[in-house]
Amino acid sequence: MIAPGTPAPDFTLPDQDGNTVSLADLKGQTTVLVFYPLDFSPVCTDQLNVYQEVLADIEARGAKLYGISVDSAYAHKEFAAKGNLTMPLLADFHPKGEVAKKFGVYIEERGIAGRALVMIGPDGVVRWSYVSPSPLEIPGANLIFDALEEPAAA
Amino acid sequence: MEGSLGSAELPPVTEEDHVRGRGATVVIEYGDYECPYCAKADAMLAGLLVTRVFRHFPVVSKHPRARVLACAGEAAALQGRFWEMHDSLFGDQGRLDDPHLWERARVLGLDLERFEADRRSEAVAERVQRDFRAALRAAVVTTPTLFVNGRAHPGLPDEGLLARLAG
């Protein structure tokens, strides 16, 4: 798991709407990356649905949230439509899990990302990170707000 | 900004809560009236000698009617019929549109005009939102989530929990 204070590794991934998102695009904003195992699995759906309910609150604190899993952009599109999800979902599909590996949250034997949250500051440096003890455990939205509401050290 | 959404303890049971039953053990249930698992959990708890508290956790992106239904429950509460509406909604989740709500209100003998005004009111929306935000701060992420003695039990109650509550 990537540690706070580490510059975020570079990446470029497509989202469900055909946009490309790179680390460089995230400079100047606070970013919350939500690594999750798989589209359509029941637990993941609950997680992103609950985060969807507080997207406006996250944005009100000057941050933007992105989901990221090893599913393809086409799977993400269906998943977003089914769950009424409006956040970008990044496809870490090819090479599979490469970005999850860079952030140290890939579970090799299962071929999926673990359930992890990474907050990247406007300067591109990781400010906070959290990984669930088990992929079945959903990190509460409260953890995101704990990190967001903490007075910035910088 | 409407205040912090960071981690916080689950709020204690107060007079504002919907409470029924008189058991020594208190079960706080966070639920959503459009969630079939919540209806099932609610039915599983129904026969137990526990004190039951119901709080709203409407996840609208998953259940588009959830907030509207929670507000209908609160509007019924303003006429003293919260649990009747609660049981009515969980008892039949196939009919949750507005005309169905009016019919339910009629059957419960509610003042319909008042019910309509209340369920769309700011005060009722805030009441529901208060439950939702407090639950978020206490790390609730799914429905149903039951709290027993301060511990969260996400999902349907398992046999162990039911046995303890029955004991």
mmCIF file of C-alpha atoms in Angstrom:
data_model
loop_
_atom_site.group_PDB
_atom_site.id
_atom_site.type_symbol
_atom_site.label_atom_id
_atom_site.label_comp_id
_atom_site.label_asym_id
_atom_site.label_seq_id
_atom_site.Cartn_x
_atom_site.Cartn_y
_atom_site.Cartn_z
ATOM 1 C CA MET A 1 0.000 0.000 0.000
ATOM 2 C CA ILE A 2 1.375 3.346 -1.054
ATOM 3 C CA ALA A 3 2.310 5.518 1.942
ATOM 4 C CA PRO A 4 1.434 9.170 2.584
ATOM 5 C CA GLY A 5 4.187 11.515 1.487
ATOM 6 C CA THR A 6 4.963 9.424 -1.616
ATOM 7 C CA PRO A 7 4.499 11.097 -5.009
ATOM 8 C CA ALA A 8 1.593 9.291 -6.712
ATOM 9 C CA PRO A 9 2.765 7.035 -9.543
ATOM 10 C CA ASP A 10 1.903 8.194 -13.039
ATOM 11 C CA PHE A 11 -0.959 6.538 -14.875
ATOM 12 C CA THR A 12 -3.344 7.045 -17.772
ATOM 13 C CA LEU A 13 -6.660 5.157 -17.831
ATOM 14 C CA PRO A 14 -9.948 5.408 -19.727
ATOM 15 C CA ASP A 15 -13.215 5.971 -17.866
ATOM 16 C CA GLN A 16 -16.701 4.676 -18.712
ATOM 17 C CA ASP A 17 -17.459 7.615 -21.004
ATOM 18 C CA GLY A 18 -14.379 7.348 -23.207
ATOM 19 C CA ASN A 19 -12.426 10.067 -21.399
ATOM 20 C CA THR A 20 -8.803 9.490 -20.512
ATOM 21 C CA VAL A 21 -7.665 10.375 -17.024
ATOM 22 C CA SER A 22 -3.981 10.866 -16.215
ATOM 23 C CA LEU A 23 -2.199 11.757 -13.026
ATOM 24 C CA ALA A 24 -1.304 15.070 -14.660
ATOM 25 C CA ASP A 25 -5.039 15.877 -15.000
ATOM 26 C CA LEU A 26 -5.445 15.527 -11.235
ATOM 27 C CA LYS A 27 -2.860 18.195 -10.376
ATOM 28 C CA GLY A 28 -4.443 21.155 -8.622
ATOM 29 C CA GLN A 29 -7.334 19.198 -7.127
ATOM 30 C CA THR A 30 -7.650 16.835 -4.203
ATOM 31 C CA THR A 31 -8.355 13.363 -5.549
ATOM 32 C CA VAL A 32 -9.879 10.335 -3.854
ATOM 33 C CA LEU A 33 -9.138 7.072 -5.679
ATOM 34 C CA VAL A 34 -11.444 4.239 -4.657
ATOM 35 C CA PHE A 35 -9.873 0.907 -5.586
ATOM 36 C CA TYR A 36 -12.470 -1.864 -5.529
ATOM 37 C CA PRO A 37 -12.471 -5.524 -6.589
ATOM 38 C CA LEU A 38 -15.118 -5.856 -9.285
ATOM 39 C CA ASP A 39 -18.069 -4.204 -11.012
ATOM 40 C CA PHE A 40 -21.457 -5.791 -10.202
ATOM 41 C CA SER A 41 -20.331 -7.746 -7.149
ATOM 42 C CA PRO A 42 -22.856 -6.978 -4.389
ATOM 43 C CA VAL A 43 -20.427 -5.535 -1.873
ATOM 44 C CA CYS A 44 -18.825 -3.164 -4.377
ATOM 45 C CA THR A 45 -22.195 -1.951 -5.475
ATOM 46 C CA ASP A 46 -23.088 -0.978 -1.915
ATOM 47 C CA GLN A 47 -19.801 0.833 -1.502
ATOM 48 C CA LEU A 48 -20.044 3.001 -4.604
ATOM 49 C CA ASN A 49 -23.760 3.636 -4.051
ATOM 50 C CA VAL A 50 -23.068 4.978 -0.577
ATOM 51 C CA TYR A 51 -20.201 7.156 -1.879
ATOM 52 C CA GLN A 52 -22.518 8.366 -4.652
ATOM 53 C CA GLU A 53 -24.857 9.734 -1.969
ATOM 54 C CA VAL A 54 -22.082 11.976 -0.593
ATOM 55 C CA LEU A 55 -20.390 13.030 -3.857
ATOM 56 C CA ALA A 56 -21.725 16.558 -3.488
ATOM 57 C CA ASP A 57 -20.318 16.714 0.043
ATOM 58 C CA ILE A 58 -16.945 15.493 -1.207
ATOM 59 C CA GLU A 59 -16.962 18.082 -3.991
ATOM 60 C CA ALA A 60 -18.006 20.775 -1.507
ATOM 61 C CA ARG A 61 -14.713 20.035 0.244
ATOM 62 C CA GLY A 62 -12.823 20.643 -2.991
ATOM 63 C CA ALA A 63 -12.167 17.003 -3.859
ATOM 64 C CA LYS A 64 -13.087 14.664 -6.669
ATOM 65 C CA LEU A 65 -13.697 10.931 -6.346
ATOM 66 C CA TYR A 66 -12.825 8.240 -8.909
ATOM 67 C CA GLY A 67 -13.598 4.536 -8.785
ATOM 68 C CA ILE A 68 -11.005 2.156 -10.211
ATOM 69 C CA SER A 69 -11.091 -1.593 -10.824
ATOM 70 C CA VAL A 70 -9.704 -4.116 -13.317
ATOM 71 C CA ASP A 71 -12.966 -4.146 -15.301
ATOM 72 C CA SER A 72 -13.145 -2.749 -18.822
ATOM 73 C CA ALA A 73 -14.577 0.666 -19.680
ATOM 74 C CA TYR A 74 -17.609 -1.066 -21.239
ATOM 75 C CA ALA A 75 -18.329 -3.003 -18.062
ATOM 76 C CA HIS A 76 -17.905 0.249 -16.103
ATOM 77 C CA LYS A 77 -20.455 1.962 -18.353
ATOM 78 C CA GLU A 78 -23.103 -0.669 -17.608
ATOM 79 C CA PHE A 79 -22.207 -0.775 -13.937
ATOM 80 C CA ALA A 80 -22.515 3.025 -13.656
ATOM 81 C CA ALA A 81 -25.851 3.008 -15.488
ATOM 82 C CA LYS A 82 -27.266 0.229 -13.341
ATOM 83 C CA GLY A 83 -26.219 1.844 -10.072
ATOM 84 C CA ASN A 84 -26.931 5.469 -11.063
ATOM 85 C CA LEU A 85 -23.265 6.241 -10.429
ATOM 86 C CA THR A 86 -21.973 9.534 -11.768
ATOM 87 C CA MET A 87 -18.336 9.418 -10.644
ATOM 88 C CA PRO A 88 -15.711 8.472 -13.247
ATOM 89 C CA LEU A 89 -14.872 4.757 -13.101
ATOM 90 C CA LEU A 90 -11.362 4.078 -14.361
ATOM 91 C CA ALA A 91 -10.604 0.866 -16.224
ATOM 92 C CA ASP A 92 -7.358 -0.668 -14.971
ATOM 93 C CA PHE A 93 -7.886 -3.337 -17.603
ATOM 94 C CA HIS A 94 -4.831 -3.534 -19.808
ATOM 95 C CA PRO A 95 -2.269 -4.399 -18.730
ATOM 96 C CA LYS A 96 -4.571 -5.789 -16.068
ATOM 97 C CA GLY A 97 -4.220 -4.199 -12.656
ATOM 98 C CA GLU A 98 -1.102 -2.245 -13.585
ATOM 99 C CA VAL A 99 -2.184 0.891 -11.731
ATOM 100 C CA ALA A 100 -3.373 -1.102 -8.707
ATOM 101 C CA LYS A 101 0.087 -2.701 -8.658
ATOM 102 C CA LYS A 102 1.783 0.718 -8.788
ATOM 103 C CA PHE A 103 -0.274 1.790 -5.782
ATOM 104 C CA GLY A 104 0.464 -1.491 -3.988
ATOM 105 C CA VAL A 105 -3.135 -2.648 -3.678
ATOM 106 C CA TYR A 106 -3.256 -5.481 -6.243
ATOM 107 C CA ILE A 107 -4.127 -8.951 -4.915
ATOM 108 C CA GLU A 108 -2.070 -11.138 -7.211
ATOM 109 C CA GLU A 109 -3.642 -14.522 -6.414
ATOM 110 C CA ARG A 110 -7.154 -13.200 -6.994
ATOM 111 C CA GLY A 111 -6.437 -10.986 -9.980
ATOM 112 C CA ILE A 112 -8.247 -7.966 -8.502
ATOM 113 C CA ALA A 113 -7.485 -4.780 -6.613
ATOM 114 C CA GLY A 114 -8.090 -4.838 -2.889
ATOM 115 C CA ARG A 115 -10.565 -2.427 -1.372
ATOM 116 C CA ALA A 116 -8.463 0.660 -0.800
ATOM 117 C CA LEU A 117 -8.758 4.428 -0.645
ATOM 118 C CA VAL A 118 -5.970 6.792 -1.703
ATOM 119 C CA MET A 119 -6.127 10.549 -1.325
ATOM 120 C CA ILE A 120 -3.807 12.536 -3.570
ATOM 121 C CA GLY A 121 -3.186 16.193 -2.821
ATOM 122 C CA PRO A 122 -3.216 18.969 -5.441
ATOM 123 C CA ASP A 123 0.588 18.633 -5.592
ATOM 124 C CA GLY A 124 0.366 15.006 -6.758
ATOM 125 C CA VAL A 125 1.646 13.626 -3.452
ATOM 126 C CA VAL A 126 -0.289 10.913 -1.602
ATOM 127 C CA ARG A 127 -1.820 12.518 1.473
ATOM 128 C CA TRP A 128 -3.615 9.532 2.982
ATOM 129 C CA SER A 129 -4.250 5.904 2.203
ATOM 130 C CA TYR A 130 -6.312 3.092 3.658
ATOM 131 C CA VAL A 131 -6.735 -0.555 2.761
ATOM 132 C CA SER A 132 -9.555 -2.738 4.069
ATOM 133 C CA PRO A 133 -8.503 -5.683 6.202
ATOM 134 C CA SER A 134 -10.615 -7.838 3.859
ATOM 135 C CA PRO A 135 -12.194 -7.175 0.454
ATOM 136 C CA LEU A 136 -15.551 -7.907 2.120
ATOM 137 C CA GLU A 137 -15.186 -4.946 4.442
ATOM 138 C CA ILE A 138 -16.321 -1.636 2.991
ATOM 139 C CA PRO A 139 -14.513 1.446 4.275
ATOM 140 C CA GLY A 140 -17.121 3.873 5.580
ATOM 141 C CA ALA A 141 -17.531 7.238 3.886
ATOM 142 C CA ASN A 142 -16.618 8.728 7.267
ATOM 143 C CA LEU A 143 -12.976 7.751 6.644
ATOM 144 C CA ILE A 144 -12.896 9.835 3.460
ATOM 145 C CA PHE A 145 -14.286 12.802 5.363
ATOM 146 C CA ASP A 146 -11.853 12.313 8.257
ATOM 147 C CA ALA A 147 -9.041 12.700 5.729
ATOM 148 C CA LEU A 148 -10.703 15.534 3.791
ATOM 149 C CA GLU A 149 -11.668 17.567 6.837
ATOM 150 C CA GLU A 150 -8.266 17.314 8.461
ATOM 151 C CA PRO A 151 -6.600 20.711 8.176
ATOM 152 C CA ALA A 152 -4.087 20.393 5.354
ATOM 153 C CA ALA A 153 -0.544 20.087 6.640
ATOM 154 C CA ALA A 154 0.791 21.853 3.565
ATOM 155 C CA MET B 1 -21.499 22.879 4.275
ATOM 156 C CA GLU B 2 -23.862 21.053 6.606
ATOM 157 C CA GLY B 3 -21.272 20.135 9.195
ATOM 158 C CA SER B 4 -18.763 17.352 9.438
ATOM 159 C CA LEU B 5 -19.244 13.912 7.932
ATOM 160 C CA GLY B 6 -16.151 12.568 9.663
ATOM 161 C CA SER B 7 -16.200 9.638 12.069
ATOM 162 C CA ALA B 8 -18.493 9.956 15.075
ATOM 163 C CA GLU B 9 -20.148 7.659 17.556
ATOM 164 C CA LEU B 10 -23.636 6.455 16.811
ATOM 165 C CA PRO B 11 -26.068 8.935 18.389
ATOM 166 C CA PRO B 12 -27.794 7.608 21.516
ATOM 167 C CA VAL B 13 -31.499 6.788 21.407
ATOM 168 C CA THR B 14 -33.530 9.898 22.170
ATOM 169 C CA GLU B 15 -37.166 10.974 22.215
ATOM 170 C CA GLU B 16 -36.828 11.851 18.536
ATOM 171 C CA ASP B 17 -36.304 8.200 17.672
ATOM 172 C CA HIS B 18 -38.990 5.730 16.669
ATOM 173 C CA VAL B 19 -38.968 3.081 19.380
ATOM 174 C CA ARG B 20 -41.131 0.042 20.009
ATOM 175 C CA GLY B 21 -40.967 -3.038 22.185
ATOM 176 C CA ARG B 22 -39.764 -3.243 25.765
ATOM 177 C CA GLY B 23 -36.910 -5.726 25.835
ATOM 178 C CA ALA B 24 -33.757 -5.107 27.839
ATOM 179 C CA THR B 25 -31.671 -5.324 24.669
ATOM 180 C CA VAL B 26 -31.888 -2.383 22.292
ATOM 181 C CA VAL B 27 -31.596 -3.044 18.568
ATOM 182 C CA ILE B 28 -31.083 0.014 16.365
ATOM 183 C CA GLU B 29 -31.941 -0.801 12.769
ATOM 184 C CA TYR B 30 -30.788 1.360 9.867
ATOM 185 C CA GLY B 31 -32.951 0.582 6.877
ATOM 186 C CA ASP B 32 -34.439 1.672 3.600
ATOM 187 C CA TYR B 33 -38.074 0.911 2.711
ATOM 188 C CA GLU B 34 -37.209 -0.077 -0.842
ATOM 189 C CA CYS B 35 -34.595 -2.615 0.310
ATOM 190 C CA PRO B 36 -35.931 -6.191 0.360
ATOM 191 C CA TYR B 37 -33.276 -7.344 2.844
ATOM 192 C CA CYS B 38 -34.433 -4.620 5.236
ATOM 193 C CA ALA B 39 -37.991 -5.924 5.054
ATOM 194 C CA LYS B 40 -36.697 -9.397 5.761
ATOM 195 C CA ALA B 41 -34.518 -8.278 8.674
ATOM 196 C CA ASP B 42 -37.441 -6.308 10.069
ATOM 197 C CA ALA B 43 -39.635 -9.406 9.936
ATOM 198 C CA MET B 44 -36.904 -11.513 11.574
ATOM 199 C CA LEU B 45 -36.793 -9.104 14.519
ATOM 200 C CA ALA B 46 -40.556 -8.825 14.839
ATOM 201 C CA GLY B 47 -41.109 -11.702 17.238
ATOM 202 C CA LEU B 48 -38.221 -10.938 19.595
ATOM 203 C CA LEU B 49 -38.502 -9.434 23.071
ATOM 204 C CA VAL B 50 -36.209 -6.524 22.338
ATOM 205 C CA THR B 51 -36.543 -2.762 22.168
ATOM 206 C CA ARG B 52 -36.445 -1.805 18.522
ATOM 207 C CA VAL B 53 -35.364 1.530 17.108
ATOM 208 C CA PHE B 54 -35.701 2.306 13.407
ATOM 209 C CA ARG B 55 -33.575 4.918 11.649
ATOM 210 C CA HIS B 56 -33.476 5.871 7.982
ATOM 211 C CA PHE B 57 -30.626 5.047 5.617
ATOM 212 C CA PRO B 58 -32.026 5.782 2.159
ATOM 213 C CA VAL B 59 -29.521 5.017 -0.617
ATOM 214 C CA VAL B 60 -31.235 6.777 -3.495
ATOM 215 C CA SER B 61 -28.757 5.784 -6.221
ATOM 216 C CA LYS B 62 -29.614 2.178 -5.433
ATOM 217 C CA HIS B 63 -33.284 2.608 -4.515
ATOM 218 C CA PRO B 64 -34.765 5.660 -6.253
ATOM 219 C CA ARG B 65 -37.871 5.750 -4.006
ATOM 220 C CA ALA B 66 -35.967 5.309 -0.748
ATOM 221 C CA ARG B 67 -35.950 8.925 0.351
ATOM 222 C CA VAL B 68 -39.556 9.537 -0.680
ATOM 223 C CA LEU B 69 -40.612 6.498 1.353
ATOM 224 C CA ALA B 70 -38.585 7.513 4.398
ATOM 225 C CA CYS B 71 -40.277 10.917 4.238
ATOM 226 C CA ALA B 72 -43.674 9.207 4.011
ATOM 227 C CA GLY B 73 -42.829 7.340 7.216
ATOM 228 C CA GLU B 74 -41.903 10.592 8.920
ATOM 229 C CA ALA B 75 -45.049 12.315 7.665
ATOM 230 C CA ALA B 76 -47.114 9.478 9.162
ATOM 231 C CA ALA B 77 -45.119 9.890 12.386
ATOM 232 C CA LEU B 78 -46.308 13.501 12.611
ATOM 233 C CA GLN B 79 -49.819 12.062 12.871
ATOM 234 C CA GLY B 80 -48.722 9.450 15.397
ATOM 235 C CA ARG B 81 -48.730 6.540 12.953
ATOM 236 C CA PHE B 82 -45.066 5.919 12.190
ATOM 237 C CA TRP B 83 -45.015 2.186 12.938
ATOM 238 C CA GLU B 84 -48.241 1.589 11.063
ATOM 239 C CA MET B 85 -46.740 3.172 7.932
ATOM 240 C CA HIS B 86 -43.436 1.366 8.546
ATOM 241 C CA ASP B 87 -45.183 -2.014 8.691
ATOM 242 C CA SER B 88 -47.324 -1.134 5.703
ATOM 243 C CA LEU B 89 -44.276 -0.244 3.551
ATOM 244 C CA PHE B 90 -42.204 -3.275 4.538
ATOM 245 C CA GLY B 91 -45.276 -5.478 4.261
ATOM 246 C CA ASP B 92 -45.740 -4.751 0.552
ATOM 247 C CA GLN B 93 -42.725 -3.454 -1.359
ATOM 248 C CA GLY B 94 -44.367 -4.015 -4.717
ATOM 249 C CA ARG B 95 -46.506 -0.885 -4.488
ATOM 250 C CA LEU B 96 -44.450 2.149 -3.586
ATOM 251 C CA ASP B 97 -45.578 4.862 -6.009
ATOM 252 C CA ASP B 98 -47.357 8.023 -4.889
ATOM 253 C CA PRO B 99 -50.916 6.718 -5.447
ATOM 254 C CA HIS B 100 -49.993 3.692 -3.339
ATOM 255 C CA LEU B 101 -48.779 5.996 -0.576
ATOM 256 C CA TRP B 102 -52.072 7.923 -0.657
ATOM 257 C CA GLU B 103 -53.945 4.635 -0.430
ATOM 258 C CA ARG B 104 -51.831 3.537 2.522
ATOM 259 C CA ALA B 105 -52.418 6.880 4.233
ATOM 260 C CA ARG B 106 -56.156 6.529 3.641
ATOM 261 C CA VAL B 107 -56.213 3.031 5.115
ATOM 262 C CA LEU B 108 -54.342 4.280 8.182
ATOM 263 C CA GLY B 109 -56.875 7.070 8.605
ATOM 264 C CA LEU B 110 -54.373 9.873 8.116
ATOM 265 C CA ASP B 111 -55.337 13.417 7.217
ATOM 266 C CA LEU B 112 -54.300 13.171 3.555
ATOM 267 C CA GLU B 113 -53.708 16.835 2.883
ATOM 268 C CA ARG B 114 -51.502 17.112 5.900
ATOM 269 C CA PHE B 115 -49.673 13.905 4.970
ATOM 270 C CA GLU B 116 -48.983 15.285 1.485
ATOM 271 C CA ALA B 117 -47.687 18.607 2.803
ATOM 272 C CA ASP B 118 -45.604 16.995 5.533
ATOM 273 C CA ARG B 119 -43.898 14.389 3.398
ATOM 274 C CA ARG B 120 -42.646 17.115 1.056
ATOM 275 C CA SER B 121 -41.665 19.501 3.838
ATOM 276 C CA GLU B 122 -38.185 20.726 4.630
ATOM 277 C CA ALA B 123 -38.512 19.601 8.249
ATOM 278 C CA VAL B 124 -39.258 16.002 7.287
ATOM 279 C CA ALA B 125 -36.451 15.971 4.695
ATOM 280 C CA GLU B 126 -34.058 17.207 7.376
ATOM 281 C CA ARG B 127 -35.260 14.598 9.848
ATOM 282 C CA VAL B 128 -34.465 11.825 7.345
ATOM 283 C CA GLN B 129 -31.162 13.411 6.382
ATOM 284 C CA ARG B 130 -30.138 13.625 10.050
ATOM 285 C CA ASP B 131 -30.519 9.862 10.407
ATOM 286 C CA PHE B 132 -28.627 9.260 7.166
ATOM 287 C CA ARG B 133 -25.690 11.503 8.009
ATOM 288 C CA ALA B 134 -25.336 10.173 11.552
ATOM 289 C CA ALA B 135 -25.226 6.657 10.104
ATOM 290 C CA LEU B 136 -22.550 7.643 7.571
ATOM 291 C CA ARG B 137 -20.449 9.071 10.383
ATOM 292 C CA ALA B 138 -20.813 5.791 12.270
ATOM 293 C CA ALA B 139 -19.487 3.936 9.176
ATOM 294 C CA VAL B 140 -22.791 2.435 8.024
ATOM 295 C CA VAL B 141 -22.307 1.349 4.410
ATOM 296 C CA THR B 142 -25.153 -1.015 3.693
ATOM 297 C CA THR B 143 -28.723 -1.832 4.601
ATOM 298 C CA PRO B 144 -29.866 -3.305 6.781
ATOM 299 C CA THR B 145 -27.305 -2.532 9.473
ATOM 300 C CA LEU B 146 -28.264 -3.451 13.022
ATOM 301 C CA PHE B 147 -26.530 -2.025 16.075
ATOM 302 C CA VAL B 148 -26.661 -4.094 19.241
ATOM 303 C CA ASN B 149 -24.771 -2.834 22.312
ATOM 304 C CA GLY B 150 -22.906 -0.380 20.128
ATOM 305 C CA ARG B 151 -21.663 -3.014 17.699
ATOM 306 C CA ALA B 152 -22.597 -2.882 14.022
ATOM 307 C CA HIS B 153 -23.980 -5.975 12.283
ATOM 308 C CA PRO B 154 -24.207 -5.245 8.547
ATOM 309 C CA GLY B 155 -26.624 -7.313 6.462
ATOM 310 C CA LEU B 156 -29.266 -9.781 7.578
ATOM 311 C CA PRO B 157 -28.910 -10.859 11.210
ATOM 312 C CA ASP B 158 -27.156 -14.236 11.341
ATOM 313 C CA GLU B 159 -28.260 -17.144 13.482
ATOM 314 C CA GLY B 160 -25.833 -16.332 16.263
ATOM 315 C CA LEU B 161 -27.130 -12.800 16.630
ATOM 316 C CA LEU B 162 -30.768 -13.908 16.454
ATOM 317 C CA ALA B 163 -30.144 -16.567 19.109
ATOM 318 C CA ARG B 164 -28.550 -13.985 21.407
ATOM 319 C CA LEU B 165 -31.430 -11.578 20.886
ATOM 320 C CA ALA B 166 -33.947 -14.350 21.529
ATOM 321 C CA GLY B 167 -32.113 -15.390 24.712
#
